[in-house]
Amino acid sequence: MGDKESGPQGPRCIALVGPFQSGKTTLLEAILARTGAIQRQGTVDAGTTVGDASKEARHHKMSVEVTVATTTFMGDSYTFLDCPGSVEFAHDMRATLPAIDAAVVVCEADDRKVAQLQLILRELEDLKIPRFLFLNKIDKADKEVRESLKLLQPASRVPLLLRQIPIFKNEIITGFVDLALERAHVYREHAPSEVIPLDGEALDSQKDARFSMLETLADHDDELMEQLLADIPPPRDRVFDDLAKELRDGLVCPVLMGVATRTNGVLRLLKALRHEAPDIAATAKRLSVKANSEAVAVVLKTFHTAHGGKLSVARVLNGQIGDGVTLSSPTEEAGRVSGVSRLLGQTSEKRGPAAAGEAVGFGKLDHAKTGDTLSSGKQPHPAVAVVKPYPGVLAIAISAKERKDDVKLGLALTKLLEEDPSLTMIHNPETHEMVVWGQGEMHLRVATERLAERFGIAIERRRPTVGYRETIKKPIQQRGRHKKQSGGHGQFGDVVLDIKPLPRNSGFTFEDKITGGVVPRNYIPSVEEGVIDAMKHGPLGFPVVDIAVALVDGSYHAVDSSDMAFRIAGRIGITEALPQCQPVLLEPIHMVEIACPSEASTKINAILSGRRGQILGFDTREGWEGWDMVRAMMPETEIGDLIIEVRSATAGVGSFTFKFDHMAELTGKPAEQIVAARRAAE
Ligand SMILES: Nc1nc2c(ncn2[C@@H]2O[C@H](COP(=O)(O)OP(=O)(O)O)[C@@H](O)[C@H]2O)c(=O)[nH]1
Ligand SMILES: [Mg+2]
């Protein structure tokens, strides 16, 4: 093992994950350059990388979707998935994780990013995905490497296992010592490192660091422990076997290091992946994929391109998938594969059928969605993993600028939702608004940019309308009379209504208390319809709720009365009555649950109070050491942009869910402002 040059080991699929801005896209570029997939290593700052090539990513200078790139290393196909680090685009990462062999978690020794690192490691730990930490930007490191590890360790539930230590010259890192191979390397810019003799100070620090690496490994290997205690040097193969085994079993998280911008440390990383990451057989086993003739694949991401139609990036877990194969998800037929391509970011190249382990693009799978498990057998293979997107935390109401684009907008949104299930759409029948929920400001902004850019639809965006209601505080008896004499046939309806406030959440009741037929039976439903009509728009401008209406009296005319006349009478009764009943505004209140690291709880508390929140309690978050759950009742308007403040108080990792709880009276200045705004809008 180690750097022994053995033959091909089969295709791999590796995700590059990690906090925002840690250098994932740069590392992908370095890997592609080192393996010869590209001629020159581009940079994120110059906008010349294979990753982040979409218009939106370049524009915002950040990854806003996963980039897929396949390259070849020592005869094997490797597909790397450069995942966005921003929490707002986390679903793109999460959807790829179940089907990968291993993850490279790119990180920096930066205390502001430890919480984000913890979130990402948790996902991997929970899914039992082997992971390497790649400590990047060591050219800028201001800490000793062991100190960096101490800083990062709380983010991982298993020991971080240092595999390399840096070599310094004049306080600048010039290379590394590989603790398993006991070899020193000097970095060369954009070229493989050079092996140098291991002696002097480097040899001493190597010994210490190697010993602690072996000690950690020995926690799960008694024989190794005995050898260490007896001061017997363990055979190198045994060390490599242990390293691979403990990585695969999730017992340790090995740490490699480098400088992505200069391609330093990249070859060592690739070799570790080659020798230690599980192969497709192991990954298929982890996912309980049966090894028979049936082809099985997982959709890592579907893309709807502007011109090339639909492209589903999928990893084949079993069998072989080529042109013309019909695939089905557990719920429906996904379509027939038309075109298999090898991907390198935005460019693709037609190729033959894909074998187990390869990750490729499939054309024309009309009904495939991100996350789907597809299979070719008669009985669809059960889903190998179900990644539930986080519920939306921020919403916008959108509409097409031009009426003619309405239908196009609906279709385009359906496509966006297929690509990215962490976007959801709700049509509000009351306001006719199309409300799109997403994971944050940037997520929603990119969604609207895609609508404009890819689908050519000009969009208008607004804050979604809050579902205010109104009710009354005083009862009244009111007559509603409709009488019209126009030429021959007239209209006549006359009703007396008893109107009373009801307790919150009672809705609406209508009672017929007519005696002696003063209003004939057959007209009474029309009276109720008129009442309901009028309640759609109360005196404050909002739907009226929580009132009881009883029809107590009235009169009719043998010729002129009609359903229509009684309906109008009912409407008049309500419209005239309500302004006299002390109408009051009701606002929706939601139960909000905020998850945050405990040290941010005080800040969260202050944010909630500042937003008219009523705090119900603090709890430790179950299964999350060092985290709290804060529960509060909060008005819907205040939840509107709550996520922005929660994230800024928690280094980006806080989140919340909410659920409608009740309607509450709102009075005074805030209520007046809402009513005035409503009047102005009408
Ligand atoms: N000094 C230094 N900067 C780096 C290194 N790797 C990446 N960067 C810079 O860090 C920034 C973020 O890199 P990027 O690859 O976009 O990070 P991502 O968000 O993880 O994809 C860019 O300005 C890179 O040029 C590195 O090893 N050393
Ligand atoms: Mg990136």
Coordinates of N, CA and C in Angstrom, one line a residue, residues 311-487:
L311 N -30.4 17.7 -18.2 CA -29.2 16.9 -18.0 C -29.3 16.4 -16.5
S312 N -29.3 15.1 -16.3 CA -29.3 14.5 -15.0 C -27.9 13.9 -14.7
V313 N -27.3 14.5 -13.7 CA -26.0 14.0 -13.3 C -26.3 12.9 -12.3
A314 N -25.8 11.7 -12.6 CA -26.1 10.5 -11.7 C -24.9 9.7 -11.5
R315 N -24.8 9.0 -10.4 CA -23.8 8.0 -10.2 C -24.4 6.6 -10.3
V316 N -23.7 5.8 -11.1 CA -24.2 4.5 -11.3 C -23.6 3.6 -10.1
L317 N -24.5 3.0 -9.4 CA -24.1 2.2 -8.2 C -24.0 0.7 -8.6
N318 N -24.7 0.3 -9.6 CA -24.7 -1.1 -10.0 C -25.0 -1.2 -11.5
G319 N -24.5 -2.2 -12.1 CA -24.8 -2.5 -13.5 C -24.2 -1.5 -14.4
Q320 N -24.8 -1.3 -15.6 CA -24.3 -0.4 -16.6 C -25.4 0.3 -17.2
I321 N -25.3 1.6 -17.5 CA -26.3 2.4 -18.1 C -25.8 3.1 -19.4
G322 N -26.5 2.8 -20.5 CA -26.1 3.5 -21.7 C -27.3 4.0 -22.4
D323 N -27.1 4.5 -23.6 CA -28.2 5.1 -24.4 C -29.4 4.1 -24.5
G324 N -30.6 4.6 -24.5 CA -31.8 3.8 -24.7 C -32.3 3.0 -23.5
V325 N -31.6 3.1 -22.4 CA -32.0 2.3 -21.2 C -33.2 3.1 -20.6
T326 N -34.2 2.4 -20.2 CA -35.4 3.1 -19.6 C -35.2 3.0 -18.1
L327 N -35.3 4.1 -17.4 CA -35.0 4.1 -15.9 C -36.3 4.6 -15.2
S328 N -36.5 4.0 -14.0 CA -37.6 4.4 -13.2 C -37.2 4.8 -11.8
S329 N -37.9 5.7 -11.2 CA -37.7 6.0 -9.8 C -38.8 5.1 -9.1
P330 N -38.7 5.1 -7.8 CA -39.7 4.2 -7.1 C -41.2 4.7 -7.4
T331 N -41.4 5.9 -7.8 CA -42.7 6.4 -8.0 C -43.2 6.5 -9.4
E332 N -42.2 6.7 -10.4 CA -42.7 6.9 -11.8 C -41.6 6.5 -12.7
E333 N -41.9 6.4 -14.0 CA -40.9 6.2 -15.0 C -40.2 7.5 -15.2
A334 N -38.9 7.5 -15.2 CA -38.1 8.7 -15.3 C -37.8 9.1 -16.8
G335 N -37.8 8.1 -17.6 CA -37.5 8.4 -19.0 C -36.5 7.4 -19.6
R336 N -36.2 7.6 -20.9 CA -35.2 6.8 -21.6 C -33.9 7.6 -21.8
V337 N -32.8 7.0 -21.4 CA -31.5 7.8 -21.5 C -31.2 8.1 -23.0
S338 N -31.0 9.4 -23.2 CA -30.6 9.8 -24.6 C -29.3 10.6 -24.5
G339 N -28.2 9.9 -24.6 CA -26.9 10.6 -24.5 C -26.3 10.4 -23.1
V340 N -25.1 9.9 -23.1 CA -24.4 9.8 -21.8 C -23.2 10.7 -22.0
S341 N -22.9 11.5 -21.0 CA -21.7 12.4 -21.2 C -20.8 12.5 -20.0
R342 N -19.5 12.7 -20.3 CA -18.5 12.9 -19.3 C -18.5 14.4 -19.1
L343 N -18.5 14.8 -17.8 CA -18.7 16.2 -17.5 C -17.4 16.8 -17.0
L344 N -17.2 18.1 -17.4 CA -16.1 18.9 -16.8 C -16.7 20.3 -16.6
G345 N -17.4 20.5 -15.5 CA -18.0 21.8 -15.3 C -19.1 22.0 -16.3
Q346 N -19.0 23.1 -17.0 CA -20.1 23.4 -18.0 C -19.9 22.7 -19.3
T347 N -18.7 22.1 -19.5 CA -18.5 21.4 -20.8 C -18.8 19.9 -20.6
S348 N -19.3 19.3 -21.7 CA -19.5 17.8 -21.6 C -19.1 17.2 -22.9
E349 N -18.9 15.9 -22.8 CA -18.4 15.2 -24.0 C -19.1 13.9 -24.1
K350 N -19.7 13.6 -25.2 CA -20.4 12.3 -25.4 C -19.5 11.1 -25.2
R351 N -20.1 10.1 -24.6 CA -19.3 8.9 -24.3 C -20.2 7.7 -24.4
G352 N -19.6 6.5 -24.2 CA -20.4 5.3 -24.2 C -21.1 5.0 -22.9
P353 N -21.6 3.8 -22.7 CA -22.3 3.5 -21.4 C -21.5 3.7 -20.2
A354 N -22.1 4.0 -19.1 CA -21.4 4.2 -17.9 C -21.5 3.0 -17.0
A355 N -20.3 2.6 -16.4 CA -20.3 1.4 -15.6 C -20.5 1.8 -14.1
A356 N -20.7 0.8 -13.3 CA -20.8 1.0 -11.9 C -19.7 1.8 -11.3
G357 N -20.0 2.8 -10.6 CA -18.9 3.6 -10.0 C -18.7 5.0 -10.7
E358 N -19.1 5.0 -11.9 CA -18.9 6.2 -12.7 C -20.1 7.2 -12.4
A359 N -19.7 8.5 -12.5 CA -20.7 9.5 -12.4 C -20.7 10.3 -13.7
V360 N -21.9 10.4 -14.3 CA -22.0 10.9 -15.7 C -23.2 11.7 -15.8
G361 N -23.4 12.4 -17.0 CA -24.6 13.1 -17.3 C -25.5 12.2 -18.2
F362 N -26.8 12.1 -17.8 CA -27.7 11.4 -18.7 C -28.7 12.4 -19.3
G363 N -28.9 12.4 -20.6 CA -29.8 13.3 -21.3 C -31.2 12.8 -21.2
K364 N -32.2 13.7 -21.2 CA -33.6 13.4 -21.5 C -34.3 12.6 -20.5
L365 N -33.9 12.6 -19.3 CA -34.7 11.8 -18.3 C -35.8 12.8 -17.8
D366 N -36.9 12.9 -18.5 CA -37.8 14.0 -18.3 C -38.4 14.1 -16.9
H367 N -38.5 12.9 -16.2 CA -39.1 12.9 -14.9 C -38.1 12.6 -13.8
A368 N -36.8 12.8 -14.0 CA -35.9 12.6 -13.0 C -35.7 13.8 -12.2
K369 N -35.6 13.7 -10.9 CA -35.4 14.8 -10.0 C -34.1 14.6 -9.2
T370 N -33.5 15.7 -8.7 CA -32.4 15.7 -7.8 C -32.7 14.7 -6.6
G371 N -31.9 13.8 -6.4 CA -32.1 12.9 -5.3 C -32.7 11.5 -5.6
D372 N -33.3 11.4 -6.8 CA -34.0 10.2 -7.2 C -33.1 9.0 -7.3
T373 N -33.6 7.8 -6.8 CA -32.9 6.6 -7.1 C -33.5 6.0 -8.4
L374 N -32.7 5.8 -9.4 CA -33.3 5.3 -10.7 C -32.8 3.8 -10.9
S375 N -33.6 3.0 -11.5 CA -33.2 1.7 -11.8 C -33.8 1.2 -13.1
S376 N -33.2 0.1 -13.6 CA -33.7 -0.4 -14.9 C -34.6 -1.6 -14.8
G377 N -34.6 -2.2 -13.7 CA -35.4 -3.5 -13.5 C -36.9 -3.3 -13.6
K378 N -37.6 -4.4 -13.7 CA -39.1 -4.3 -13.8 C -39.6 -3.7 -12.5
Q379 N -39.1 -4.2 -11.4 CA -39.5 -3.7 -10.1 C -38.5 -2.5 -9.7
P380 N -39.0 -1.3 -9.6 CA -38.0 -0.2 -9.3 C -37.3 -0.5 -8.0
H381 N -36.0 -0.2 -8.0 CA -35.2 -0.3 -6.8 C -35.7 0.7 -5.7
P382 N -35.8 0.3 -4.5 CA -36.2 1.3 -3.5 C -35.2 2.4 -3.4
A383 N -35.6 3.6 -2.9 CA -34.7 4.7 -2.8 C -33.5 4.4 -1.9
V384 N -32.3 4.6 -2.3 CA -31.2 4.2 -1.5 C -31.0 5.3 -0.4
A385 N -31.5 6.5 -0.6 CA -31.4 7.5 0.4 C -32.5 8.5 0.1
V386 N -33.0 9.1 1.2 CA -33.9 10.2 1.0 C -33.4 11.4 1.8
V387 N -33.0 12.4 1.0 CA -32.5 13.6 1.7 C -33.6 14.6 1.7
K388 N -34.1 14.8 2.9 CA -35.2 15.8 3.0 C -34.7 17.2 3.0
P389 N -35.1 18.1 2.1 CA -34.5 19.5 2.2 C -35.0 20.2 3.5
Y390 N -34.2 21.1 3.9 CA -34.6 21.9 5.1 C -35.8 22.8 4.6
P391 N -36.7 23.0 5.5 CA -37.8 23.9 5.2 C -37.4 25.3 4.9
G392 N -38.1 26.0 4.0 CA -37.7 27.4 3.7 C -37.7 28.3 4.9
V393 N -36.9 29.3 4.9 CA -36.8 30.3 6.0 C -37.1 31.7 5.5
L394 N -37.1 31.9 4.2 CA -37.3 33.2 3.7 C -38.2 33.1 2.4
A395 N -39.1 34.1 2.3 CA -40.0 33.9 1.1 C -40.1 35.2 0.3
I396 N -40.3 35.1 -1.0 CA -40.6 36.3 -1.8 C -41.9 35.9 -2.6
A397 N -42.6 37.0 -2.9 CA -43.8 36.8 -3.8 C -43.3 37.2 -5.2
I398 N -43.4 36.4 -6.2 CA -43.0 36.8 -7.5 C -44.1 36.8 -8.5
S399 N -43.9 37.6 -9.5 CA -44.8 37.5 -10.7 C -44.1 37.9 -11.9
A400 N -44.6 37.5 -13.0 CA -44.0 37.9 -14.3 C -44.3 39.4 -14.5
K401 N -43.3 40.1 -15.0 CA -43.5 41.5 -15.3 C -44.6 41.7 -16.3
E402 N -44.6 40.7 -17.3 CA -45.6 40.8 -18.3 C -46.6 39.6 -18.2
R403 N -47.9 40.0 -18.3 CA -48.9 38.9 -18.2 C -48.6 37.7 -19.1
K404 N -48.1 38.0 -20.3 CA -48.0 36.9 -21.3 C -47.0 35.9 -20.8
D405 N -46.2 36.2 -19.8 CA -45.2 35.3 -19.3 C -45.7 34.4 -18.2
D406 N -46.9 34.6 -17.8 CA -47.5 33.9 -16.6 C -47.3 32.4 -16.7
V407 N -47.7 31.8 -17.8 CA -47.6 30.4 -18.0 C -46.2 29.9 -18.0
K408 N -45.3 30.7 -18.7 CA -43.9 30.4 -18.8 C -43.3 30.4 -17.4
L409 N -43.7 31.3 -16.6 CA -43.1 31.4 -15.2 C -43.5 30.1 -14.4
G410 N -44.7 29.7 -14.6 CA -45.1 28.5 -13.8 C -44.3 27.3 -14.2
L411 N -44.0 27.2 -15.5 CA -43.2 26.0 -16.0 C -41.8 26.1 -15.6
A412 N -41.2 27.3 -15.7 CA -39.8 27.6 -15.3 C -39.7 27.3 -13.8
L413 N -40.6 27.7 -13.0 CA -40.5 27.4 -11.5 C -40.5 25.9 -11.3
T414 N -41.4 25.2 -12.0 CA -41.4 23.7 -11.8 C -40.0 23.1 -12.1
K415 N -39.4 23.6 -13.1 CA -38.0 23.1 -13.4 C -37.0 23.5 -12.3
L416 N -37.1 24.7 -11.9 CA -36.2 25.1 -10.8 C -36.3 24.2 -9.6
L417 N -37.6 23.9 -9.2 CA -37.9 23.1 -8.0 C -37.4 21.7 -8.2
E418 N -37.4 21.2 -9.4 CA -36.9 19.9 -9.7 C -35.4 19.8 -9.5
E419 N -34.7 20.9 -9.9 CA -33.3 20.9 -9.7 C -32.9 21.1 -8.3
D420 N -33.7 21.9 -7.6 CA -33.4 22.3 -6.2 C -34.6 22.2 -5.3
P421 N -34.7 21.0 -4.7 CA -35.9 20.8 -3.8 C -35.9 21.6 -2.5
S422 N -34.8 22.4 -2.3 CA -34.9 23.3 -1.1 C -35.6 24.6 -1.4
L423 N -36.0 24.7 -2.7 CA -36.9 25.8 -3.0 C -38.3 25.2 -3.0
T424 N -39.3 26.0 -2.5 CA -40.7 25.5 -2.5 C -41.5 26.6 -3.0
M425 N -42.7 26.3 -3.5 CA -43.6 27.3 -4.1 C -45.0 27.1 -3.5
I426 N -45.6 28.2 -3.1 CA -47.0 28.1 -2.6 C -47.8 29.1 -3.3
H427 N -48.9 28.7 -3.9 CA -49.8 29.7 -4.5 C -50.8 30.1 -3.5
N428 N -50.8 31.4 -3.2 CA -51.8 32.0 -2.3 C -53.1 32.3 -3.0
P429 N -54.1 31.5 -2.8 CA -55.3 31.8 -3.6 C -56.0 33.1 -3.2
E430 N -55.8 33.5 -2.0 CA -56.4 34.7 -1.6 C -55.9 36.0 -2.2
T431 N -54.5 36.0 -2.3 CA -53.9 37.2 -2.9 C -53.4 36.9 -4.3
H432 N -53.6 35.7 -4.8 CA -53.1 35.3 -6.1 C -51.6 35.4 -6.3
E433 N -50.9 35.4 -5.1 CA -49.5 35.5 -5.2 C -48.8 34.2 -5.4
M434 N -47.7 34.2 -6.1 CA -46.9 33.0 -6.2 C -45.7 33.2 -5.2
V435 N -45.8 32.5 -4.1 CA -44.8 32.7 -3.0 C -43.7 31.6 -3.1
V436 N -42.4 32.1 -3.2 CA -41.3 31.1 -3.3 C -40.6 31.2 -2.0
W437 N -40.4 30.0 -1.4 CA -39.6 29.9 -0.2 C -38.3 29.3 -0.5
G438 N -37.3 29.9 0.2 CA -35.9 29.4 0.0 C -35.1 29.5 1.3
Q439 N -33.8 29.3 1.1 CA -32.9 29.1 2.3 C -32.2 30.4 2.7
G440 N -32.5 31.5 2.0 CA -31.9 32.8 2.4 C -32.0 33.7 1.2
E441 N -31.5 35.0 1.5 CA -31.5 36.0 0.4 C -30.8 35.6 -0.9
M442 N -29.6 35.1 -0.7 CA -28.8 34.8 -1.9 C -29.5 33.7 -2.7
H443 N -30.0 32.7 -2.0 CA -30.6 31.6 -2.6 C -31.8 32.1 -3.5
L444 N -32.6 33.0 -2.9 CA -33.8 33.5 -3.7 C -33.3 34.4 -4.8
R445 N -32.3 35.1 -4.5 CA -31.8 36.0 -5.6 C -31.3 35.2 -6.8
V446 N -30.6 34.2 -6.5 CA -30.1 33.4 -7.6 C -31.2 32.7 -8.3
A447 N -32.3 32.3 -7.6 CA -33.4 31.7 -8.2 C -34.1 32.6 -9.2
T448 N -34.2 33.9 -8.8 CA -34.9 34.8 -9.7 C -33.9 35.2 -10.9
E449 N -32.6 35.2 -10.6 CA -31.7 35.5 -11.7 C -31.8 34.3 -12.7
R450 N -31.9 33.1 -12.2 CA -32.0 32.0 -13.2 C -33.3 32.1 -14.0
L451 N -34.4 32.6 -13.4 CA -35.6 32.7 -14.2 C -35.4 33.7 -15.3
A452 N -34.7 34.8 -15.0 CA -34.4 35.8 -16.0 C -33.4 35.3 -17.0
E453 N -32.3 34.7 -16.5 CA -31.2 34.4 -17.4 C -31.5 33.2 -18.3
R454 N -31.9 32.1 -17.6 CA -32.1 30.9 -18.3 C -33.4 30.7 -19.0
F455 N -34.4 31.3 -18.4 CA -35.8 31.1 -19.0 C -36.3 32.4 -19.6
G456 N -35.5 33.5 -19.6 CA -35.9 34.7 -20.2 C -37.2 35.3 -19.7
I457 N -37.4 35.2 -18.4 CA -38.7 35.8 -17.9 C -38.3 37.0 -17.0
A458 N -38.8 38.2 -17.3 CA -38.6 39.3 -16.4 C -39.5 39.1 -15.2
I459 N -38.9 39.3 -14.0 CA -39.6 39.0 -12.8 C -39.8 40.2 -11.9
E460 N -41.0 40.3 -11.3 CA -41.1 41.3 -10.2 C -41.2 40.6 -8.9
R461 N -40.5 41.1 -7.9 CA -40.5 40.5 -6.6 C -41.0 41.4 -5.5
R462 N -41.7 40.9 -4.6 CA -42.3 41.7 -3.5 C -42.2 40.9 -2.2
R463 N -42.4 41.6 -1.1 CA -42.5 40.8 0.2 C -43.9 40.1 0.1
P464 N -44.0 38.9 0.5 CA -45.3 38.2 0.5 C -46.3 38.9 1.5
T465 N -47.5 38.9 1.1 CA -48.5 39.5 1.9 C -48.7 38.7 3.2
V466 N -48.8 39.4 4.3 CA -49.1 38.7 5.5 C -50.6 38.5 5.7
G467 N -50.9 37.3 6.2 CA -52.3 37.0 6.2 C -53.1 37.6 7.4
Y468 N -53.2 38.9 7.3 CA -54.0 39.6 8.4 C -55.4 39.3 8.3
R469 N -56.1 39.4 9.4 CA -57.6 39.2 9.4 C -58.1 40.3 10.3
E470 N -59.5 40.4 10.3 CA -60.0 41.4 11.3 C -61.3 40.7 11.9
T471 N -61.6 41.3 13.1 CA -62.8 40.8 13.7 C -63.5 42.0 14.4
I472 N -64.5 41.7 15.2 CA -65.2 42.8 15.9 C -65.1 42.6 17.4
K473 N -65.4 43.6 18.2 CA -65.4 43.5 19.6 C -66.7 43.7 20.3
K474 N -67.7 44.3 19.5 CA -69.0 44.6 20.0 C -70.1 44.0 19.2
P475 N -71.1 43.5 19.8 CA -72.3 43.0 19.1 C -73.2 44.1 18.5
I476 N -74.0 43.8 17.6 CA -74.9 44.8 17.1 C -76.1 44.0 16.4
Q477 N -77.2 44.8 16.3 CA -78.3 44.3 15.5 C -78.5 45.2 14.4
Q478 N -78.5 44.7 13.1 CA -78.5 45.6 12.0 C -79.5 45.1 10.9
R479 N -80.1 46.1 10.3 CA -81.0 45.8 9.2 C -80.3 46.0 7.9
G480 N -80.5 45.1 7.0 CA -80.0 45.3 5.6 C -81.1 45.2 4.6
R481 N -81.3 46.3 3.9 CA -82.5 46.4 3.0 C -82.1 46.7 1.6
H482 N -82.5 45.9 0.7 CA -82.3 46.2 -0.7 C -83.6 46.4 -1.4
K483 N -83.8 47.6 -2.0 CA -85.0 47.8 -2.7 C -84.8 48.6 -3.9
K484 N -85.3 48.2 -5.0 CA -85.0 48.9 -6.3 C -86.2 48.8 -7.1
Q485 N -86.7 49.9 -7.6 CA -87.8 49.9 -8.5 C -87.4 50.5 -9.9
S486 N -87.2 49.5 -10.8 CA -86.7 50.1 -12.1 C -87.7 49.5 -13.2
G487 N -88.5 50.4 -13.7 CA -89.4 50.0 -14.7 C -90.4 49.0 -14.2

